[in-house]
XYZ file of C-alpha atoms in Angstrom:
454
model
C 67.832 112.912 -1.399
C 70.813 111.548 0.404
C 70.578 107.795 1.542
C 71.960 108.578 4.898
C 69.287 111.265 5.617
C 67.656 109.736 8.594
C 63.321 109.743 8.128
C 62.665 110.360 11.097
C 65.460 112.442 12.411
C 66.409 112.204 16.648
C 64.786 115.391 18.508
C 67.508 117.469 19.957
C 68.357 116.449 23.412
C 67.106 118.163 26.538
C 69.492 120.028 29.245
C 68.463 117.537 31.643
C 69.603 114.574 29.453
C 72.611 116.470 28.357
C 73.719 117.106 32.380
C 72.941 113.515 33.268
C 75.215 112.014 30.554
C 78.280 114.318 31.005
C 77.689 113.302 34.998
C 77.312 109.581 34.014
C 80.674 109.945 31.903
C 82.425 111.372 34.506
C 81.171 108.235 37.025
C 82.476 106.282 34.564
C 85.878 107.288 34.221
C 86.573 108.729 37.871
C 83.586 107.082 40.109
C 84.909 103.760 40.245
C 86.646 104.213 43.765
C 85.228 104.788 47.557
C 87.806 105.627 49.509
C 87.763 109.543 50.242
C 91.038 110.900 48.873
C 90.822 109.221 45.663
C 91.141 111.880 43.247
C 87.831 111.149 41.536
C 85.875 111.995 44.430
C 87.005 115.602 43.476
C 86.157 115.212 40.411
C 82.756 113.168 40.807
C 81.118 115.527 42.991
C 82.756 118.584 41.303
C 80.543 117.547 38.010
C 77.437 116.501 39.798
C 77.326 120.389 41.991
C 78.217 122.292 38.612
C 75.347 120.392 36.753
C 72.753 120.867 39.664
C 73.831 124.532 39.281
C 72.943 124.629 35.530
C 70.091 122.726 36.098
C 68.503 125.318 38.433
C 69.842 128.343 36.386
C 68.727 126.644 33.264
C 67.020 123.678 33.418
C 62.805 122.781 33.571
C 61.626 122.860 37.267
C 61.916 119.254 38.241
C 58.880 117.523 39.911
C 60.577 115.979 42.774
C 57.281 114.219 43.828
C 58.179 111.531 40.723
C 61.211 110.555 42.522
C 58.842 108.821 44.523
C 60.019 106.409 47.384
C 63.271 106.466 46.046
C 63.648 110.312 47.109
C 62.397 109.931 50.306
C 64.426 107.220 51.211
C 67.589 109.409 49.803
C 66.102 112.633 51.718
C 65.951 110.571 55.011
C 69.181 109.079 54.630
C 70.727 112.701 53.830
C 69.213 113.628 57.153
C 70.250 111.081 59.192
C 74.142 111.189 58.163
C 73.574 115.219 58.753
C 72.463 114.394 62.211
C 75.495 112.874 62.795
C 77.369 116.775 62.705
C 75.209 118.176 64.886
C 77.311 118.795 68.173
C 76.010 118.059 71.088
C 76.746 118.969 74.308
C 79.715 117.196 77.121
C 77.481 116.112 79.308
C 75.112 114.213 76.294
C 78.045 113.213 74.517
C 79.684 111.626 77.028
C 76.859 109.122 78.055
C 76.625 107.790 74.587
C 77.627 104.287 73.879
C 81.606 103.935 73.569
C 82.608 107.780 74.084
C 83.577 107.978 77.439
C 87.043 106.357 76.520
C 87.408 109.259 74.475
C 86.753 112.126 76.685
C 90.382 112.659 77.896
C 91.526 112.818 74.382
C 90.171 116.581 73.998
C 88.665 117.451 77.300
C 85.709 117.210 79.027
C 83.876 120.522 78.566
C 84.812 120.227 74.183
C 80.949 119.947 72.060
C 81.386 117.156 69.582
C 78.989 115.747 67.341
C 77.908 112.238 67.169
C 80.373 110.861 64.691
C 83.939 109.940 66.498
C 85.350 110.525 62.901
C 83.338 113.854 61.890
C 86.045 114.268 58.405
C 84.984 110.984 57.476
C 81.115 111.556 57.716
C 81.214 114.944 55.913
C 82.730 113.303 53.448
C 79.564 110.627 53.390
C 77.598 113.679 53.520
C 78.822 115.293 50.713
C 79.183 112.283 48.642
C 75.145 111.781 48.552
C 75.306 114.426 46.346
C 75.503 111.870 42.984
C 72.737 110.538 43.597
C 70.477 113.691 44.309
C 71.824 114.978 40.968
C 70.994 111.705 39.139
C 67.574 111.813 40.636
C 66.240 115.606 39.993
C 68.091 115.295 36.258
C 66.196 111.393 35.426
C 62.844 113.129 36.582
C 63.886 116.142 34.606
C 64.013 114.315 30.996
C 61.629 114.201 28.068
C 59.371 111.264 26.731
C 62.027 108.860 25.239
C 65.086 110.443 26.420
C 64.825 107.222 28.973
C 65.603 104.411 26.049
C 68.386 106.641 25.098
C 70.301 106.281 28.854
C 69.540 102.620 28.511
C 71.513 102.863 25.601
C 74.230 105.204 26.926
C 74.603 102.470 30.040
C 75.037 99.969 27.933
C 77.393 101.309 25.976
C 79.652 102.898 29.329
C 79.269 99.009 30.652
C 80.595 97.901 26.801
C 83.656 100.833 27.019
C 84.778 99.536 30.208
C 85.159 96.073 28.926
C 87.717 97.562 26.724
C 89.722 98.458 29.781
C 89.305 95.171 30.761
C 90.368 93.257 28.294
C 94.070 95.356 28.150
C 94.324 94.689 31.417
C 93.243 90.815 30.544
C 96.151 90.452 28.003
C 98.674 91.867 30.776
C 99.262 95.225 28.840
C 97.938 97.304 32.140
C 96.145 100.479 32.864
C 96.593 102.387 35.320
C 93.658 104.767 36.118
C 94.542 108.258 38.236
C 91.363 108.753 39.522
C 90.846 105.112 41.354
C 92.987 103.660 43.643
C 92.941 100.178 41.492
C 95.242 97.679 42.300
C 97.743 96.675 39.877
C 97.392 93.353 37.545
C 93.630 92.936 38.754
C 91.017 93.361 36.040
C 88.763 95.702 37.379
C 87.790 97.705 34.570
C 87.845 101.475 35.840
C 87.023 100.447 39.146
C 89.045 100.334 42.319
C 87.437 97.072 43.340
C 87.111 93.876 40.901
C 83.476 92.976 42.720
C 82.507 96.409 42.335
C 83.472 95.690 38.658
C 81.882 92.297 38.285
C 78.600 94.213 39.900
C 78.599 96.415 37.297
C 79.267 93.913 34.272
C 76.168 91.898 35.672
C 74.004 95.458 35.379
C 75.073 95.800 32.415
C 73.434 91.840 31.855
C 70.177 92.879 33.082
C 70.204 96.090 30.857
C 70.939 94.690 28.072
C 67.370 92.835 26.966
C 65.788 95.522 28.172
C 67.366 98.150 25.227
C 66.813 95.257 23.287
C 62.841 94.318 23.938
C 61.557 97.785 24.417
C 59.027 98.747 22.129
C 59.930 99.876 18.779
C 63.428 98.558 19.094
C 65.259 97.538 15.921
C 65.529 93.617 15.200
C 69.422 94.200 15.081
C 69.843 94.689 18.571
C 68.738 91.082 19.667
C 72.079 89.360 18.514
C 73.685 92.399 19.803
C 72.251 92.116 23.369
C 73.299 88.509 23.000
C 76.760 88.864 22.441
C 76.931 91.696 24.784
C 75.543 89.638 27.961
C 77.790 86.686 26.752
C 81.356 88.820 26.778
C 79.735 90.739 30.504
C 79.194 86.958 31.988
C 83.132 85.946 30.525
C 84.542 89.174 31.558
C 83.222 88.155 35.193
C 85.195 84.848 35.296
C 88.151 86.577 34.145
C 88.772 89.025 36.969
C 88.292 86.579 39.700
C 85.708 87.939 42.033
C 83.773 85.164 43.292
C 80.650 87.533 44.223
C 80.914 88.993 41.081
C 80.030 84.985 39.805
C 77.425 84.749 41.958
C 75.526 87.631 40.775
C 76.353 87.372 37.507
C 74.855 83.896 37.387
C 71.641 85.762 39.081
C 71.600 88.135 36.208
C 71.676 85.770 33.809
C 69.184 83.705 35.016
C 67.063 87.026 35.227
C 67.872 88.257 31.842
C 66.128 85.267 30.157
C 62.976 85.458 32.636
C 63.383 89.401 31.478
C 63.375 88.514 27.433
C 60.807 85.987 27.477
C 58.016 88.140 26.391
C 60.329 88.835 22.887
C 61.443 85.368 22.562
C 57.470 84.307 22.642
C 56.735 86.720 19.675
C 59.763 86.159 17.911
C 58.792 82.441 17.589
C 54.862 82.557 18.067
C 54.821 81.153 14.279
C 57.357 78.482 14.735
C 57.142 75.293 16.261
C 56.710 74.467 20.011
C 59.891 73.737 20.673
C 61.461 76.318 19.232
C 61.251 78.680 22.089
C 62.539 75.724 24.504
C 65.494 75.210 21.642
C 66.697 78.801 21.698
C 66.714 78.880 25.876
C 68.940 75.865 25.671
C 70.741 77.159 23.009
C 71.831 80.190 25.080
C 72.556 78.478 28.104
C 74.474 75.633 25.928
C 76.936 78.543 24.070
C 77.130 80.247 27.479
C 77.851 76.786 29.179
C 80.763 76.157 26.037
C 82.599 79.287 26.740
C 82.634 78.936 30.631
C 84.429 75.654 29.605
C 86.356 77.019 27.034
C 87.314 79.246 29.625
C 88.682 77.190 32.564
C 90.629 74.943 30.476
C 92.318 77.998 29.099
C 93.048 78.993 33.022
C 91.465 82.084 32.242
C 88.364 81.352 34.748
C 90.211 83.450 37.461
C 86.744 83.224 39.742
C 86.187 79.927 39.866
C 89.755 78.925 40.784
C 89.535 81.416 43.654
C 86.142 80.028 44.730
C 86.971 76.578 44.590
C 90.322 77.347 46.244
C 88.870 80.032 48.980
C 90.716 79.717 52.636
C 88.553 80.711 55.536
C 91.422 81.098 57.753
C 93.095 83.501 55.063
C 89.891 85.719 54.355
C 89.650 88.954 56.644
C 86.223 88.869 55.920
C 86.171 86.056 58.210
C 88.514 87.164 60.274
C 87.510 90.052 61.164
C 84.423 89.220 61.760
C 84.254 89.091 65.524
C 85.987 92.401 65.399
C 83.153 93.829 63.856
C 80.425 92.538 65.669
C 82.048 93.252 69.203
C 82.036 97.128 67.722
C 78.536 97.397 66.534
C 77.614 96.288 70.058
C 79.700 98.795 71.793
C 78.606 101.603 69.978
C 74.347 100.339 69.542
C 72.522 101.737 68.912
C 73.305 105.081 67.815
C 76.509 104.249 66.238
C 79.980 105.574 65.299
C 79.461 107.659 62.395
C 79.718 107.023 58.965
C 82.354 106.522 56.740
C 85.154 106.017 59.971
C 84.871 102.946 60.039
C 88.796 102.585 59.231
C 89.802 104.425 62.303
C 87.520 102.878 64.411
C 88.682 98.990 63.444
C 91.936 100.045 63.917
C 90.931 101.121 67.451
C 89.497 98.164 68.267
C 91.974 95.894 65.696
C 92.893 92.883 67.883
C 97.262 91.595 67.519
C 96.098 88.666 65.391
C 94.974 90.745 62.901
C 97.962 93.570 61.992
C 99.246 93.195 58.964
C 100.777 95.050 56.473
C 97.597 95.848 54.468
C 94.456 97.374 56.335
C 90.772 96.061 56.504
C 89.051 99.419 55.067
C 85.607 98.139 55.310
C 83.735 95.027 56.973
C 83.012 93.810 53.347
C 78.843 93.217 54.788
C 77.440 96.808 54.244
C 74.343 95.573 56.220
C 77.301 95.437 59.735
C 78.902 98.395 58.119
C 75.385 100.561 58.178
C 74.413 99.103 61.570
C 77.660 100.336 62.735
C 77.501 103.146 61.470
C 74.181 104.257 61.710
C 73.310 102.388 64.967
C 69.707 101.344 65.571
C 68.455 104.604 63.012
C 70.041 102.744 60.141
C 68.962 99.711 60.443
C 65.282 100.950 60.725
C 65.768 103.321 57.410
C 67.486 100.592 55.700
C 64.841 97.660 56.677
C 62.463 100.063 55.268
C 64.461 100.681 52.100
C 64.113 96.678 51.962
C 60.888 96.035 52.685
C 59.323 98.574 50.148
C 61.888 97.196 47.420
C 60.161 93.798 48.136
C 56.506 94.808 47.919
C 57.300 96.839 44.802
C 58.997 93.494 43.117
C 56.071 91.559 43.635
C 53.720 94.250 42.010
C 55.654 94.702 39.095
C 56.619 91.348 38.763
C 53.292 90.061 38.707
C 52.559 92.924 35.585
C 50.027 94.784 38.114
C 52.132 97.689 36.886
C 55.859 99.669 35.941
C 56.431 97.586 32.620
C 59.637 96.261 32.057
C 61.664 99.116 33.316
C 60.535 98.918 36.533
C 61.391 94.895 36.434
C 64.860 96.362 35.238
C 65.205 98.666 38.301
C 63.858 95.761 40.689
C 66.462 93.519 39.482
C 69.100 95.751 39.731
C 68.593 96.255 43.407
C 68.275 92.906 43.811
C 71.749 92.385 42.764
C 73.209 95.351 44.585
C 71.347 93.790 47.606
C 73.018 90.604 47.141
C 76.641 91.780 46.740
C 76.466 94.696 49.375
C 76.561 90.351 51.709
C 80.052 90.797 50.704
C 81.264 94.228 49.769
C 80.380 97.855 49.577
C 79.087 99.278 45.961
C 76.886 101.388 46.930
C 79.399 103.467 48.827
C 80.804 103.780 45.063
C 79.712 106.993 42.995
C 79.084 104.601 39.891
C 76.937 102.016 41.450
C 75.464 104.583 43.987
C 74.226 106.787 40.736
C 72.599 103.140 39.268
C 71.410 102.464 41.837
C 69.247 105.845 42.537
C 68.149 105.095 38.907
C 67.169 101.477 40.177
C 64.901 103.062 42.508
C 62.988 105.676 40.630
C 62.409 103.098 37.675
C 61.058 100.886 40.099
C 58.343 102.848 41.650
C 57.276 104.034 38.610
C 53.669 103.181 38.176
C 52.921 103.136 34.493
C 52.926 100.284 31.896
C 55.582 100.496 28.750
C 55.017 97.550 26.336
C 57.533 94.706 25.079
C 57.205 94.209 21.038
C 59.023 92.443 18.742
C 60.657 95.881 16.730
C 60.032 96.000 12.898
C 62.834 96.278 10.202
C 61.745 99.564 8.822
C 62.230 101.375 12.680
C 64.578 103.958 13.264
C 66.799 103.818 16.463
């Protein structure tokens, strides 16, 4: 018999698994960027059409009822950007908030929809696509196919570190498919927070792969050293909401692994368990060092070093507010806001570069979505909270749906200052997020045994 002859050999994977990973490989190399005519838009939704295709030719009838709250907050929001298309007739139009500056631009007697930028929102339309895909093909897979996109997330989060780190040492890498900006580490992504977001996921998935029942003892160190190199990654490409959340994940990835550190030193001493959570945070604390005298802590020297009067987050600030209010509450339209800042762009603020979004995607949502928005989105919010405290307080999910509640919480936090979600790759995490958190039954944490397979 040959010694690499697995004993208990992996099942062959389903469709459904199979669709999901080629669509999460393709996020991964092309769905790093939000802007509409970035070439990975094309290709992004392009995969995710062709696998819902296959999946209804070939795929197991999905039970969309197990997407849960997650699905019907997707469903509603695919209606509401839909509405937006709907023309309606001169004399409505013209009474809404903000249009009737507009009407001598194409007649009076012309139907036109809601949205003042109608390209823009069928592009928002069509991009919502990802995340409908992700959701029918996660509902679609088999018992245990789960730990095995844990894995696959883990490793995509690992591969982009790799991009990283050439573009770290100066080397460069210049990806077609995202508008990146050269000598930033951003990974694959366009945007270095959207990167940083994504490198503190990675954080919070890691234990999780690690802890889950019937893991290997091998992947403990390995978890380790992963969260380690996501949290010095952060510091090195200088977003300072990417520190901020990454410290968040951290502190949530030990509250996360506590259950395995308690059985993994039940039979030593007392303080052993105290010793290895100061241990962490004492190697973690040495290479944050290490790193800042090396000048290599790029977001700490831009936090510490931040200019209000330089920052067109602040700046445009006012900018934004005076145009939610002159469009509440039914809004612009979504995805114009470009063309509608520059419309309203005060002379203090031209310069050479453009403000593409109001880095807050709570303003950006309320401006786009007017008073609609904000009600689906506070809803969004609210059940996200009461679903934390259930599963948080073990009353039932298991540590998956801790996993997707912490996720959101971080995507939460750093949509304060920029726009993931309105990125294919977080967008598609974060519809995971959601179904794993209002899942309702219990998976188990155990300490794995030597002698299990992977």
């Amino acid at each position: 018999m040959s010694l690499l002859r697995r004993s208990h050999p992996l099942p062959a994977p389903s469709l459904a698994f199979v669709l999901l990973c080629t669509l999460l490989l393709s996020l991964l190399i092309a769905g790093g960027a939000s802007r509409a005519d970035a070439g990975g838009q094309i290709v992004v939704q392009a995969v995710a059409w062709i696998a819902m295709v296959a999946t209804i030719l070939f795929g197991s009838r999905p039970e969309m009822r197990r997407t849960g709250m997650a699905g019907l907050i997707l469903a509603a929001s695919i209606l509401l950007v839909a509405s937006q298309l709907v023309p309606l007739p001169p004399s409505l139009w013209e009474v809404l908030p903000g249009r009737m500056a507009l009407v001598g631009v194409a007649g009076s007697d012309v139907w036109r929809p809601l949205s003042i930028v109608p390209g823009a929102t069928w592009n928002a339309l069509s991009s919502l696509v990802v995340p409908v895909v992700v959701l029918v093909l996660a509902v679609t897979l088999r018992e245990g196919e789960r730990e095995r996109i844990l894995a696959a997330l883990l490793g995509m989060v690992a591969v982009s570190i790799l991009v990283a780190m050439l573009q770290f040492s100066g080397a460069g890498f210049s990806n077609p498919f995202v508008n990146d900006t050269p000598g930033q580490v951003s990974g694959l992504f366009a945007n270095r927070n959207h990167f940083a977001l994504f490198l503190a996921l990675g954080c919070l998935i890691a234990p999780v792969w690690a802890t889950r029942s019937g893991a290997q003892r091998w992947r403990f160190p390995v978890a380790a050293g992963l969260v380690l190199l996501f949290i010095l990654t952060i510091l090195a490409t200088g977003s300072r909401a990417g520190m901020l959340v990454g410290l968040i994940a951290f502190g949530i990835t030990l509250l996360m692994s506590r259950h395995a550190l308690r059985r993994v030193t039940r039979k030593g001493s007392r303080w052993l368990l105290p010793a290895l959570v100061t241990g962490a945070i004492s190697v973690l604390s040495f290479f944050v060092m290490l790193f800042i005298v090396a000048d290599r802590a790029v977001s700490i020297d831009r936090a510490v070093s931040i200019d209000g009067n330089e920052d067109m987050r602040v700046r445009g600030l006012p900018t934004v507010l005076d145009i939610i209010h002159r469009y509440f509450p039914v809004g612009s339209g979504f995805g114009g806001f470009d063309p509608m800042f520059r419309m309203h762009e005060p002379f203090d603020l031209l310069k050479i570069t453009y403000f593409n979004h109001a880095h807050n995607d709570y303003l950006e949502i309320v401006l786009d979505g007017g008073v609609a928005a904000l009600l689906l989105l506070a809803i969004a919010v609210l059940w996200w909270g009461a679903r934390t405290i259930i599963v948080w307080r073990g009353a039932g999910g298991g540590v998956v749906a801790q996993l997707g509640s912490a996720m959101l919480l971080l995507v939460l936090i750093a949509s304060f200052f920029d726009y993931p979600v309105r990125t294919p790759m977080i967008m598609a995490l974060a519809a995971l997020a959601g179904l794993w958190l209002g899942e309702r039954r219990h998976e188990a944490v155990a300490l794995p045994h030597q002698d299990q397979q992977l």
